[in-house]
GROMACS .gro file of C-alpha atoms in nm:
model
  341
    1MET     CA    1   2.105   0.294  -2.218
    2SER     CA    2   1.907   0.095  -2.475
    3ASP     CA    3   1.656   0.303  -2.672
    4ALA     CA    4   1.500  -0.020  -2.797
    5TYR     CA    5   1.448  -0.143  -2.441
    6LYS     CA    6   1.289   0.189  -2.344
    7ALA     CA    7   1.061   0.167  -2.648
    8ALA     CA    8   0.952  -0.173  -2.518
    9GLY     CA    9   0.850  -0.012  -2.190
   10VAL     CA   10   1.154  -0.061  -1.964
   11ASP     CA   11   1.305   0.268  -1.848
   12VAL     CA   12   1.663   0.195  -1.739
   13ALA     CA   13   1.730   0.564  -1.669
   14ALA     CA   14   1.436   0.575  -1.426
   15ALA     CA   15   1.569   0.259  -1.260
   16ASP     CA   16   1.910   0.421  -1.215
   17GLU     CA   17   1.741   0.731  -1.070
   18LEU     CA   18   1.551   0.515  -0.822
   19VAL     CA   19   1.871   0.341  -0.711
   20GLY     CA   20   2.025   0.679  -0.640
   21ARG     CA   21   1.720   0.790  -0.443
   22ILE     CA   22   1.710   0.483  -0.218
   23ALA     CA   23   2.082   0.439  -0.145
   24GLY     CA   24   2.066   0.657   0.166
   25PRO     CA   25   1.761   0.509   0.341
   26VAL     CA   26   1.876   0.155   0.263
   27THR     CA   27   2.234   0.189   0.389
   28ASP     CA   28   2.111   0.379   0.695
   29THR     CA   29   1.974   0.044   0.820
   30TRP     CA   30   2.315  -0.124   0.798
   31GLY     CA   31   2.529  -0.208   1.097
   32PRO     CA   32   2.871  -0.367   1.132
   33ASP     CA   33   2.738  -0.716   1.052
   34VAL     CA   34   2.650  -0.630   0.691
   35VAL     CA   35   2.899  -0.767   0.438
   36GLY     CA   36   2.918  -0.614   0.090
   37GLY     CA   37   2.843  -0.278  -0.063
   38PHE     CA   38   2.531  -0.110  -0.195
   39GLY     CA   39   2.450  -0.202  -0.554
   40GLY     CA   40   2.629  -0.537  -0.563
   41PHE     CA   41   2.484  -0.861  -0.689
   42ALA     CA   42   2.429  -0.992  -0.335
   43ALA     CA   43   2.489  -0.891   0.026
   44GLY     CA   44   2.576  -1.088   0.335
   45MET     CA   45   2.520  -1.083   0.707
   46ARG     CA   46   2.760  -1.195   0.976
   47ILE     CA   47   2.592  -1.399   1.246
   48PRO     CA   48   2.586  -1.172   1.550
   49ALA     CA   49   2.832  -1.256   1.826
   50GLY     CA   50   2.728  -1.451   2.133
   51TYR     CA   51   2.558  -1.754   1.977
   52ARG     CA   52   2.692  -2.104   2.050
   53ASN     CA   53   2.475  -2.304   1.809
   54PRO     CA   54   2.296  -2.048   1.594
   55VAL     CA   55   2.005  -2.152   1.375
   56LEU     CA   56   1.921  -1.937   1.073
   57MET     CA   57   1.550  -1.887   1.010
   58LEU     CA   58   1.388  -1.751   0.694
   59SER     CA   59   1.042  -1.606   0.636
   60THR     CA   60   0.890  -1.463   0.320
   61ASP     CA   61   0.562  -1.284   0.257
   62GLY     CA   62   0.395  -1.003   0.067
   63VAL     CA   63   0.151  -0.722   0.138
   64GLY     CA   64  -0.130  -0.865  -0.073
   65THR     CA   65  -0.445  -0.688  -0.182
   66LYS     CA   66  -0.404  -0.409   0.073
   67LEU     CA   67  -0.167  -0.265  -0.188
   68ASP     CA   68  -0.466  -0.192  -0.411
   69LEU     CA   69  -0.604   0.045  -0.148
   70ALA     CA   70  -0.260   0.203  -0.103
   71ARG     CA   71  -0.240   0.253  -0.480
   72ARG     CA   72  -0.587   0.404  -0.509
   73SER     CA   73  -0.533   0.639  -0.215
   74GLY     CA   74  -0.168   0.718  -0.289
   75ARG     CA   75  -0.079   0.627   0.069
   76TRP     CA   76   0.254   0.445   0.034
   77ASP     CA   77   0.424   0.545   0.358
   78GLY     CA   78   0.294   0.249   0.558
   79VAL     CA   79   0.331  -0.040   0.315
   80GLY     CA   80   0.683  -0.112   0.437
   81HIS     CA   81   0.549  -0.186   0.784
   82ASP     CA   82   0.286  -0.413   0.629
   83LEU     CA   83   0.559  -0.607   0.448
   84VAL     CA   84   0.827  -0.621   0.714
   85ALA     CA   85   0.585  -0.702   0.997
   86MET     CA   86   0.451  -1.008   0.818
   87CYS     CA   87   0.804  -1.147   0.780
   88VAL     CA   88   0.986  -1.051   1.101
   89ASP     CA   89   0.690  -1.136   1.324
   90ASP     CA   90   0.684  -1.485   1.173
   91LEU     CA   91   1.051  -1.512   1.270
   92ALA     CA   92   0.973  -1.388   1.620
   93ALA     CA   93   0.710  -1.661   1.650
   94VAL     CA   94   0.993  -1.917   1.669
   95GLY     CA   95   1.213  -1.694   1.885
   96ALA     CA   96   1.438  -1.568   1.605
   97ALA     CA   97   1.563  -1.209   1.600
   98PRO     CA   98   1.563  -1.058   1.248
   99VAL     CA   99   1.903  -0.952   1.118
  100GLY     CA  100   1.857  -0.900   0.743
  101PHE     CA  101   1.584  -0.826   0.491
  102VAL     CA  102   1.550  -0.817   0.111
  103ASP     CA  103   1.252  -0.685  -0.083
  104TYR     CA  104   1.103  -0.735  -0.429
  105LEU     CA  105   0.907  -0.454  -0.591
  106ALA     CA  106   0.726  -0.531  -0.917
  107VAL     CA  107   0.563  -0.247  -1.111
  108GLY     CA  108   0.400  -0.194  -1.447
  109ALA     CA  109   0.605   0.121  -1.504
  110LEU     CA  110   0.864   0.284  -1.282
  111ASP     CA  111   0.764   0.594  -1.091
  112PRO     CA  112   1.078   0.708  -0.904
  113SER     CA  113   0.887   0.923  -0.654
  114ARG     CA  114   0.634   0.653  -0.568
  115ASP     CA  115   0.890   0.375  -0.567
  116GLU     CA  116   1.127   0.575  -0.348
  117ALA     CA  117   0.844   0.626  -0.098
  118ILE     CA  118   0.781   0.251  -0.092
  119VAL     CA  119   1.145   0.158  -0.038
  120ARG     CA  120   1.184   0.430   0.224
  121SER     CA  121   0.888   0.280   0.409
  122VAL     CA  122   1.050  -0.065   0.396
  123ALA     CA  123   1.375   0.081   0.530
  124ALA     CA  124   1.192   0.260   0.813
  125ALA     CA  125   1.018  -0.064   0.910
  126CYS     CA  126   1.347  -0.256   0.901
  127ALA     CA  127   1.501   0.005   1.130
  128GLU     CA  128   1.210  -0.036   1.374
  129ALA     CA  129   1.246  -0.414   1.361
  130GLY     CA  130   1.621  -0.393   1.418
  131CYS     CA  131   1.729  -0.556   1.093
  132ALA     CA  132   1.928  -0.438   0.793
  133LEU     CA  133   1.770  -0.389   0.452
  134VAL     CA  134   2.062  -0.544   0.266
  135GLY     CA  135   1.925  -0.568  -0.085
  136GLY     CA  136   1.630  -0.594  -0.316
  137GLU     CA  137   1.500  -0.599  -0.669
  138THR     CA  138   1.278  -0.360  -0.859
  139ALA     CA  139   1.124  -0.519  -1.167
  140GLU     CA  140   0.938  -0.337  -1.444
  141HIS     CA  141   0.677  -0.547  -1.626
  142PRO     CA  142   0.544  -0.344  -1.920
  143GLY     CA  143   0.270  -0.504  -2.124
  144VAL     CA  144   0.215  -0.771  -1.859
  145VAL     CA  145   0.042  -0.562  -1.591
  146ASP     CA  146  -0.112  -0.213  -1.593
  147PRO     CA  147   0.136   0.077  -1.571
  148ASP     CA  148   0.024   0.171  -1.218
  149HIS     CA  149   0.036  -0.188  -1.093
  150VAL     CA  150   0.249  -0.246  -0.780
  151ASP     CA  151   0.331  -0.566  -0.596
  152LEU     CA  152   0.563  -0.590  -0.297
  153ALA     CA  153   0.718  -0.894  -0.130
  154GLY     CA  154   1.014  -0.962   0.093
  155THR     CA  155   1.220  -1.216   0.281
  156ALA     CA  156   1.364  -1.183   0.631
  157LEU     CA  157   1.664  -1.365   0.777
  158GLY     CA  158   1.672  -1.430   1.150
  159VAL     CA  159   1.889  -1.609   1.402
  160VAL     CA  160   1.812  -1.795   1.723
  161GLU     CA  161   2.007  -2.017   1.959
  162GLU     CA  162   1.914  -2.376   1.876
  163SER     CA  163   1.818  -2.448   2.236
  164ASP     CA  164   1.587  -2.143   2.236
  165VAL     CA  165   1.371  -2.229   1.933
  166LEU     CA  166   1.009  -2.192   2.042
  167GLY     CA  167   0.725  -2.418   1.933
  168PRO     CA  168   0.459  -2.676   2.018
  169ASP     CA  169   0.703  -2.914   2.187
  170ARG     CA  170   0.733  -2.671   2.479
  171VAL     CA  171   0.359  -2.617   2.534
  172SER     CA  172   0.192  -2.802   2.823
  173ASP     CA  173  -0.140  -2.819   3.006
  174GLY     CA  174  -0.233  -2.506   3.199
  175ASP     CA  175  -0.011  -2.255   3.022
  176LEU     CA  176  -0.139  -1.901   3.000
  177ILE     CA  177  -0.214  -1.737   2.665
  178ILE     CA  178  -0.126  -1.369   2.647
  179GLY     CA  179  -0.291  -1.168   2.371
  180VAL     CA  180  -0.118  -0.859   2.229
  181GLU     CA  181  -0.340  -0.585   2.092
  182SER     CA  182  -0.368  -0.509   1.722
  183PRO     CA  183  -0.512  -0.159   1.680
  184ASN     CA  184  -0.597  -0.215   1.315
  185LEU     CA  185  -0.650  -0.468   1.037
  186ARG     CA  186  -0.275  -0.502   0.972
  187SER     CA  187  -0.259  -0.661   0.621
  188ASN     CA  188  -0.493  -0.958   0.641
  189GLY     CA  189  -0.845  -1.005   0.514
  190PHE     CA  190  -0.825  -0.728   0.255
  191SER     CA  191  -1.001  -0.913  -0.024
  192LEU     CA  192  -1.304  -0.911   0.206
  193VAL     CA  193  -1.236  -0.551   0.314
  194ARG     CA  194  -1.236  -0.434  -0.046
  195LYS     CA  195  -1.561  -0.623  -0.112
  196ILE     CA  196  -1.727  -0.471   0.196
  197LEU     CA  197  -1.629  -0.120   0.087
  198ALA     CA  198  -1.754  -0.181  -0.267
  199ASP     CA  199  -2.080  -0.339  -0.151
  200HIS     CA  200  -2.158  -0.034   0.065
  201GLY     CA  201  -2.040   0.225  -0.185
  202LEU     CA  202  -1.772   0.355   0.051
  203GLY     CA  203  -1.507   0.560  -0.127
  204LEU     CA  204  -1.160   0.606   0.012
  205ASP     CA  205  -1.225   0.975   0.082
  206ASP     CA  206  -1.552   0.904   0.264
  207GLU     CA  207  -1.570   0.906   0.643
  208PHE     CA  208  -1.532   0.557   0.784
  209PRO     CA  209  -1.861   0.472   0.959
  210ASP     CA  210  -1.721   0.392   1.303
  211GLY     CA  211  -1.753   0.738   1.456
  212SER     CA  212  -1.378   0.797   1.460
  213GLY     CA  213  -1.392   1.091   1.219
  214ARG     CA  214  -1.121   0.933   1.004
  215SER     CA  215  -1.152   0.864   0.634
  216VAL     CA  216  -1.188   0.517   0.487
  217ALA     CA  217  -0.835   0.545   0.344
  218GLU     CA  218  -0.683   0.646   0.679
  219THR     CA  219  -0.857   0.355   0.851
  220VAL     CA  220  -0.791   0.070   0.611
  221THR     CA  221  -0.435   0.164   0.512
  222GLU     CA  222  -0.310   0.218   0.867
  223PRO     CA  223   0.031   0.046   0.890
  224SER     CA  224   0.080  -0.290   1.056
  225VAL     CA  225   0.221  -0.309   1.406
  226ILE     CA  226   0.564  -0.475   1.432
  227TYR     CA  227   0.578  -0.705   1.736
  228SER     CA  228   0.920  -0.863   1.685
  229PRO     CA  229   1.142  -0.647   1.911
  230ALA     CA  230   0.903  -0.677   2.205
  231ALA     CA  231   0.855  -1.049   2.146
  232ILE     CA  232   1.230  -1.114   2.150
  233ASP     CA  233   1.258  -0.915   2.474
  234ALA     CA  234   0.968  -1.113   2.622
  235ALA     CA  235   1.131  -1.443   2.526
  236ALA     CA  236   1.435  -1.344   2.732
  237SER     CA  237   1.222  -1.406   3.043
  238GLY     CA  238   1.277  -1.777   2.984
  239GLY     CA  239   0.914  -1.869   3.045
  240VAL     CA  240   0.777  -1.826   2.694
  241LYS     CA  241   0.675  -2.161   2.545
  242ALA     CA  242   0.554  -2.048   2.202
  243PHE     CA  243   0.445  -1.741   2.009
  244CYS     CA  244   0.165  -1.716   1.753
  245HIS     CA  245   0.157  -1.453   1.481
  246VAL     CA  246  -0.212  -1.395   1.400
  247THR     CA  247  -0.221  -1.347   1.023
  248GLY     CA  248  -0.443  -1.489   0.747
  249GLY     CA  249  -0.701  -1.721   0.897
  250GLY     CA  250  -0.721  -1.530   1.224
  251LEU     CA  251  -0.708  -1.706   1.558
  252PRO     CA  252  -0.860  -2.036   1.435
  253GLY     CA  253  -0.610  -2.058   1.150
  254ASN     CA  254  -0.300  -1.980   1.353
  255LEU     CA  255  -0.321  -2.066   1.722
  256PRO     CA  256  -0.361  -2.443   1.658
  257ARG     CA  257  -0.027  -2.434   1.470
  258ILE     CA  258   0.158  -2.399   1.801
  259LEU     CA  259  -0.037  -2.661   1.997
  260PRO     CA  260   0.093  -3.017   2.040
  261ASP     CA  261  -0.125  -3.324   1.999
  262GLY     CA  262  -0.354  -3.374   2.297
  263ILE     CA  263  -0.353  -3.011   2.408
  264GLY     CA  264  -0.600  -2.748   2.295
  265ALA     CA  265  -0.663  -2.386   2.382
  266GLU     CA  266  -0.952  -2.195   2.532
  267VAL     CA  267  -0.969  -1.824   2.447
  268ASP     CA  268  -1.217  -1.591   2.614
  269THR     CA  269  -1.333  -1.353   2.341
  270GLY     CA  270  -1.466  -1.115   2.606
  271SER     CA  271  -1.123  -1.061   2.761
  272TRP     CA  272  -1.010  -0.786   2.523
  273GLU     CA  273  -1.169  -0.490   2.351
  274ARG     CA  274  -1.205  -0.498   1.974
  275PRO     CA  275  -1.105  -0.177   1.798
  276SER     CA  276  -1.392  -0.008   1.619
  277VAL     CA  277  -1.267  -0.103   1.270
  278PHE     CA  278  -1.340  -0.470   1.343
  279ARG     CA  279  -1.684  -0.407   1.488
  280THR     CA  280  -1.773  -0.195   1.186
  281MET     CA  281  -1.649  -0.447   0.929
  282VAL     CA  282  -1.841  -0.725   1.101
  283GLU     CA  283  -2.159  -0.517   1.112
  284LEU     CA  284  -2.134  -0.397   0.752
  285ALA     CA  285  -2.082  -0.748   0.617
  286GLY     CA  286  -2.314  -0.924   0.862
  287LEU     CA  287  -2.036  -1.171   0.946
  288THR     CA  288  -2.086  -1.468   1.171
  289ASP     CA  289  -1.836  -1.516   1.454
  290ALA     CA  290  -1.678  -1.798   1.256
  291ASP     CA  291  -1.631  -1.574   0.951
  292ALA     CA  292  -1.509  -1.278   1.155
  293TYR     CA  293  -1.253  -1.470   1.361
  294GLY     CA  294  -1.148  -1.679   1.062
  295THR     CA  295  -1.071  -1.372   0.850
  296PHE     CA  296  -0.952  -1.088   1.076
  297ASN     CA  297  -0.726  -1.082   1.381
  298MET     CA  298  -1.018  -0.920   1.569
  299GLY     CA  299  -0.789  -0.705   1.780
  300LEU     CA  300  -0.514  -0.955   1.869
  301GLY     CA  301  -0.214  -0.955   1.638
  302PHE     CA  302   0.025  -1.172   1.839
  303LEU     CA  303  -0.007  -1.432   2.115
  304ALA     CA  304   0.235  -1.573   2.370
  305VAL     CA  305   0.190  -1.911   2.539
  306ILE     CA  306   0.376  -1.882   2.869
  307ASP     CA  307   0.440  -2.029   3.209
  308SER     CA  308   0.224  -1.841   3.459
  309SER     CA  309   0.534  -1.739   3.657
  310VAL     CA  310   0.645  -1.491   3.388
  311GLU     CA  311   0.309  -1.327   3.317
  312GLY     CA  312   0.422  -0.991   3.455
  313GLU     CA  313   0.756  -0.993   3.271
  314VAL     CA  314   0.600  -1.082   2.937
  315ALA     CA  315   0.321  -0.825   2.967
  316ALA     CA  316   0.578  -0.562   3.067
  317ALA     CA  317   0.801  -0.636   2.766
  318PHE     CA  318   0.511  -0.569   2.531
  319ALA     CA  319   0.387  -0.270   2.731
  320GLU     CA  320   0.731  -0.105   2.720
  321ALA     CA  321   0.711  -0.123   2.339
  322GLY     CA  322   0.365   0.034   2.342
  323HIS     CA  323   0.165  -0.287   2.295
  324ARG     CA  324  -0.116  -0.365   2.538
  325ALA     CA  325  -0.103  -0.731   2.644
  326THR     CA  326  -0.341  -0.928   2.862
  327VAL     CA  327  -0.428  -1.288   2.951
  328VAL     CA  328  -0.691  -1.413   2.706
  329GLY     CA  329  -0.690  -1.787   2.761
  330THR     CA  330  -0.524  -2.108   2.871
  331THR     CA  331  -0.412  -2.440   2.727
  332ARG     CA  332  -0.607  -2.750   2.824
  333SER     CA  333  -0.514  -3.115   2.804
  334GLY     CA  334  -0.773  -3.326   2.625
  335LEU     CA  335  -0.903  -3.042   2.408
  336GLU     CA  336  -0.866  -3.047   2.032
  337GLY     CA  337  -0.759  -2.726   1.861
  338LEU     CA  338  -0.907  -2.391   1.958
  339SER     CA  339  -1.223  -2.322   2.155
  340LEU     CA  340  -1.349  -1.962   2.144
  341LEU     CA  341  -1.556  -1.889   2.453
   0.00000   0.00000   0.00000
């Protein structure tokens, strides 16, 4: 151990302690397809058996400014779901099942207890998503960021049969759009969330003003739903044309990404119930519909564009995983982009 390095703010002993703490939860996510051992310079994944022409898909993302609320409230147990969901649900949007994940944790100063909680949460989310947490990096940045600063990012590896890749080329006139419920904010729109809380003097220990009886911290740091396992099961019906992961930009920023030229979408905004957190945020900020739907998911975290013949199978796949799904719209030839009704 370098005393000079420690004097400069990098605690190698604390890093070694953290590695020891996280070895168990990380390797618990491994299955027989993981190649390599814990603590190596890299790890590998065998492509699962049964694919004829496998395509590897990659997705990377971070948690973003929601981490500031996790830091201020000390609620780290859900940030792994926020991270993993953003990556594996992007993979699911093209029909790819996640198989491996790596994370990157950047801190001002190591805190083995806090950092263990974060990595444990990532491992728990990977287990729920059905992928192995095969590696990661924890970086200490003394003198560059504040000691309690935390940033978290990750990359997911997925695989899909080439003939089963979903996307706009499969979408046609008259397809149904299934919306899958998001019970909370997930991890999008938090720069606005933080501004709304500050503007109204709402502290994290205060009661959130939606009548739920929960605190602000409990409400705004609630972990993201992971849709990937249910989406992959739904795709097995054979009638799914495309999936849409509703992230930053809401419905207007994401649904048009899976529509081909000449075909638009009509979504009935009265066809699902918005959880109280969305109604409250909109009321507190006085948001227009355009601002609300362009910032938050407004109660729909994932969409499926499907042939009408598989409506029951797709809804059942999501329901079996605990996600309420319902028809919220249709595709229409001659429309441009998204029309919210």
